[in-house]
């Protein structure tokens, strides 16, 4: 389901989140299509590179924008001083009628303006597809057999079905670089483990509910672990520290042990 | 210039103003819990406001000045001591090499990660190897550690105070006679620490009784409170309907309500996203107050409007600008 991004602003609500953030929420029917569109909206806002924006966090059908209250007022004033009474004219208001007295109002006004220009053009512009090699099962996927049994199939079919899916990263959260992916086929859905593990190794591919995800770092965790990827998801000293971003499309590719080790060496990590 | 940790105290980490800009890849913004204290301390020693300092929790342990240092201690009162005498807070203090002190702030140098020296112990990045400080750690300060070298203003004050210490000949340290206005942390009175807060997106789903209790009843900070959040115990708050929420971005100050009905106030190291309803949000201006809440303290939420909260936030920024100017023009 492809969403027309230029139509997006019409279905967005903007509300305050505390006194230093606003949240955009999609008020239409939500699902992987709208989540991808919201992630693209977030990318568009990020590309505008405004000094008053502190953070932009896309997550499912919301985008939270953390702003600097002093800078946002200054930016709004500069916009208007430059003769750009665009906001009021565009809204059909007289020039002196609407003057934001508070940072929140300035932020809403400026974000609306950015969205309008950021969402012109090809909605798939800037979209990324990432292929993730996965070794399914054995010691890398200790929960694969149990998950397959729960879904009434054998382990080989379960992993083949998981790998055949088309996924979208709905958000990065919980820990640095952790992708929550939508698009898991209903038959593969799993409950979280009743007994979370004290340590899930980095690279573990898991399922919780209808989400699939990958642990970027060793961590305690309650997801069902079905395989492991040799890819490194979070490296703070790289120019692009995280492999995934909200909005990315993902495909899993089953690999054998030899390919896993080879890829692991390429990623520069020692074998565990 | 450097400091050595003699004993680390309860939980001591290097913190600056945090690493904003990476929440969309799940990296917490972090930074000092009490940004007012850090910024003021930096101004008092002539550092850039965002310079890294040492954040101490409850019991601050002991630090040793390996070289002469200009330092400032700001935050809740922690009875700082050096050479057997109480050190005044909220002002620049010159410390002779070899002085042991209970607390200290100097521009701490250590490799920045994602643009910040703040320690994130969950992600194990920043500060000193991404962990709390331990006895025996050495913190390079100033230019030695890649942080800002002391400014001309700081050098002038260090020299003047050093001269005073030598002239008096009593103690290996000397404090300026002027000081920055200390933050009024309050809390000792019966009402507890008052945190001004706005209703959050989930406020409307609280029962009428819960809405009233949230902004009237005292809540007690539970022992399991830390830099990620302050867990509160108090009256059970109920929601009229509890829908499964998809995770959404959250920020420090957000008051979450898990199913058990006991709120959590998120703090500097909180996760970037959360799935619990957010029933209120502490005003940014009161985050330094939140930073000083100890397990066992009582807190109360006082409802304010968004407009009022933002007015107070802007006023606080103006006050810091005036303070910076007043400090800059004060010469020995």
mmCIF file of C-alpha atoms in Angstrom, chain A residues 4-119:
data_model
loop_
_atom_site.group_PDB
_atom_site.id
_atom_site.type_symbol
_atom_site.label_atom_id
_atom_site.label_comp_id
_atom_site.label_asym_id
_atom_site.label_seq_id
_atom_site.Cartn_x
_atom_site.Cartn_y
_atom_site.Cartn_z
ATOM 1 C CA UNK A 4 0.756 9.599 -1.422
ATOM 2 C CA UNK A 5 3.146 11.665 0.678
ATOM 3 C CA UNK A 6 1.862 15.000 -0.593
ATOM 4 C CA UNK A 7 -1.526 14.106 0.894
ATOM 5 C CA UNK A 8 0.101 13.284 4.221
ATOM 6 C CA UNK A 9 -0.085 16.717 5.900
ATOM 7 C CA UNK A 10 -3.865 16.736 5.595
ATOM 8 C CA UNK A 11 -4.102 13.702 7.864
ATOM 9 C CA UNK A 12 -1.551 14.818 10.426
ATOM 10 C CA UNK A 13 -2.342 16.027 13.899
ATOM 11 C CA UNK A 14 0.284 18.035 15.727
ATOM 12 C CA UNK A 15 0.185 18.084 19.513
ATOM 13 C CA UNK A 16 2.599 19.138 22.249
ATOM 14 C CA UNK A 17 4.651 16.474 24.048
ATOM 15 C CA UNK A 18 5.884 18.207 27.182
ATOM 16 C CA UNK A 19 7.183 21.726 26.699
ATOM 17 C CA UNK A 20 10.138 20.986 24.440
ATOM 18 C CA UNK A 21 8.664 18.612 21.858
ATOM 19 C CA UNK A 22 5.759 18.195 19.483
ATOM 20 C CA UNK A 23 4.376 14.970 18.085
ATOM 21 C CA UNK A 24 2.948 14.487 14.609
ATOM 22 C CA UNK A 25 0.419 11.655 14.451
ATOM 23 C CA UNK A 26 -1.205 10.128 11.435
ATOM 24 C CA UNK A 27 -4.954 10.210 11.905
ATOM 25 C CA UNK A 28 -5.892 7.904 9.044
ATOM 26 C CA UNK A 29 -5.842 4.106 8.915
ATOM 27 C CA UNK A 30 -2.414 2.979 10.070
ATOM 28 C CA UNK A 31 -0.318 0.059 8.963
ATOM 29 C CA UNK A 32 3.077 -0.586 7.318
ATOM 30 C CA UNK A 33 2.212 1.823 4.456
ATOM 31 C CA UNK A 34 1.472 4.765 6.744
ATOM 32 C CA UNK A 35 4.404 3.917 9.015
ATOM 33 C CA UNK A 36 6.744 4.058 6.031
ATOM 34 C CA UNK A 37 5.220 7.386 4.988
ATOM 35 C CA UNK A 38 5.736 8.833 8.462
ATOM 36 C CA UNK A 39 9.376 7.697 8.417
ATOM 37 C CA UNK A 40 9.759 9.451 5.049
ATOM 38 C CA UNK A 41 8.173 12.584 6.526
ATOM 39 C CA UNK A 42 10.738 12.410 9.348
ATOM 40 C CA UNK A 43 13.534 12.106 6.774
ATOM 41 C CA UNK A 44 12.184 15.121 4.956
ATOM 42 C CA UNK A 45 12.188 17.169 8.145
ATOM 43 C CA UNK A 46 15.713 16.001 8.962
ATOM 44 C CA UNK A 47 16.920 17.039 5.498
ATOM 45 C CA UNK A 48 15.739 20.601 6.170
ATOM 46 C CA UNK A 49 18.590 20.806 8.723
ATOM 47 C CA UNK A 50 17.041 23.368 11.029
ATOM 48 C CA UNK A 51 19.169 24.511 13.971
ATOM 49 C CA UNK A 52 16.140 24.633 16.270
ATOM 50 C CA UNK A 53 15.409 20.904 15.827
ATOM 51 C CA UNK A 54 17.172 18.822 18.488
ATOM 52 C CA UNK A 55 15.889 15.326 17.631
ATOM 53 C CA UNK A 56 13.382 13.681 15.289
ATOM 54 C CA UNK A 57 12.024 10.283 16.351
ATOM 55 C CA UNK A 58 9.791 8.376 13.929
ATOM 56 C CA UNK A 59 7.881 5.500 15.537
ATOM 57 C CA UNK A 60 5.001 3.727 13.815
ATOM 58 C CA UNK A 61 2.375 6.379 13.104
ATOM 59 C CA UNK A 62 4.047 9.206 15.051
ATOM 60 C CA UNK A 63 7.014 11.496 14.586
ATOM 61 C CA UNK A 64 8.227 13.242 17.729
ATOM 62 C CA UNK A 65 10.219 16.432 17.174
ATOM 63 C CA UNK A 66 12.292 17.752 20.081
ATOM 64 C CA UNK A 67 13.047 21.459 19.628
ATOM 65 C CA UNK A 68 15.048 24.238 21.283
ATOM 66 C CA UNK A 69 12.509 26.798 22.560
ATOM 67 C CA UNK A 70 14.825 29.813 22.250
ATOM 68 C CA UNK A 71 15.990 28.943 18.735
ATOM 69 C CA UNK A 72 12.549 28.096 17.410
ATOM 70 C CA UNK A 73 11.207 31.523 18.364
ATOM 71 C CA UNK A 74 14.215 33.169 16.766
ATOM 72 C CA UNK A 75 13.779 31.105 13.575
ATOM 73 C CA UNK A 76 10.122 32.066 13.349
ATOM 74 C CA UNK A 77 10.961 35.753 13.833
ATOM 75 C CA UNK A 78 13.668 35.590 11.160
ATOM 76 C CA UNK A 79 11.287 33.906 8.760
ATOM 77 C CA UNK A 80 8.812 36.717 9.158
ATOM 78 C CA UNK A 81 11.357 39.526 9.089
ATOM 79 C CA UNK A 82 12.584 38.236 5.730
ATOM 80 C CA UNK A 83 9.212 39.176 4.318
ATOM 81 C CA UNK A 84 8.114 35.552 4.361
ATOM 82 C CA UNK A 85 4.688 36.090 5.804
ATOM 83 C CA UNK A 86 4.083 32.915 3.872
ATOM 84 C CA UNK A 87 2.612 31.070 6.806
ATOM 85 C CA UNK A 88 -0.183 33.511 7.377
ATOM 86 C CA UNK A 89 -0.895 34.154 3.705
ATOM 87 C CA UNK A 90 -0.913 30.442 2.946
ATOM 88 C CA UNK A 91 -3.368 29.929 5.763
ATOM 89 C CA UNK A 92 -5.535 32.753 4.472
ATOM 90 C CA UNK A 93 -4.838 34.916 7.492
ATOM 91 C CA UNK A 94 -4.000 38.631 7.547
ATOM 92 C CA UNK A 95 -0.322 39.291 8.287
ATOM 93 C CA UNK A 96 -0.674 40.673 11.773
ATOM 94 C CA UNK A 97 -3.435 38.422 12.997
ATOM 95 C CA UNK A 98 -1.304 35.440 14.018
ATOM 96 C CA UNK A 99 1.866 36.025 16.014
ATOM 97 C CA UNK A 100 3.106 33.014 17.980
ATOM 98 C CA UNK A 101 3.765 34.119 21.501
ATOM 99 C CA UNK A 102 5.164 30.764 22.551
ATOM 100 C CA UNK A 103 7.783 28.317 21.276
ATOM 101 C CA UNK A 104 5.112 25.618 20.740
ATOM 102 C CA UNK A 105 3.179 27.752 18.269
ATOM 103 C CA UNK A 106 6.353 28.702 16.413
ATOM 104 C CA UNK A 107 7.380 25.039 16.195
ATOM 105 C CA UNK A 108 4.010 23.979 14.776
ATOM 106 C CA UNK A 109 4.043 26.786 12.229
ATOM 107 C CA UNK A 110 7.608 26.059 11.080
ATOM 108 C CA UNK A 111 7.092 22.268 10.917
ATOM 109 C CA UNK A 112 3.956 22.698 8.806
ATOM 110 C CA UNK A 113 5.970 24.800 6.369
ATOM 111 C CA UNK A 114 8.816 22.266 6.203
ATOM 112 C CA UNK A 115 6.430 19.372 5.625
ATOM 113 C CA UNK A 116 4.745 21.056 2.722
ATOM 114 C CA UNK A 117 8.000 21.487 0.837
ATOM 115 C CA UNK A 118 9.720 18.344 2.133
ATOM 116 C CA UNK A 119 7.053 16.012 0.838
#
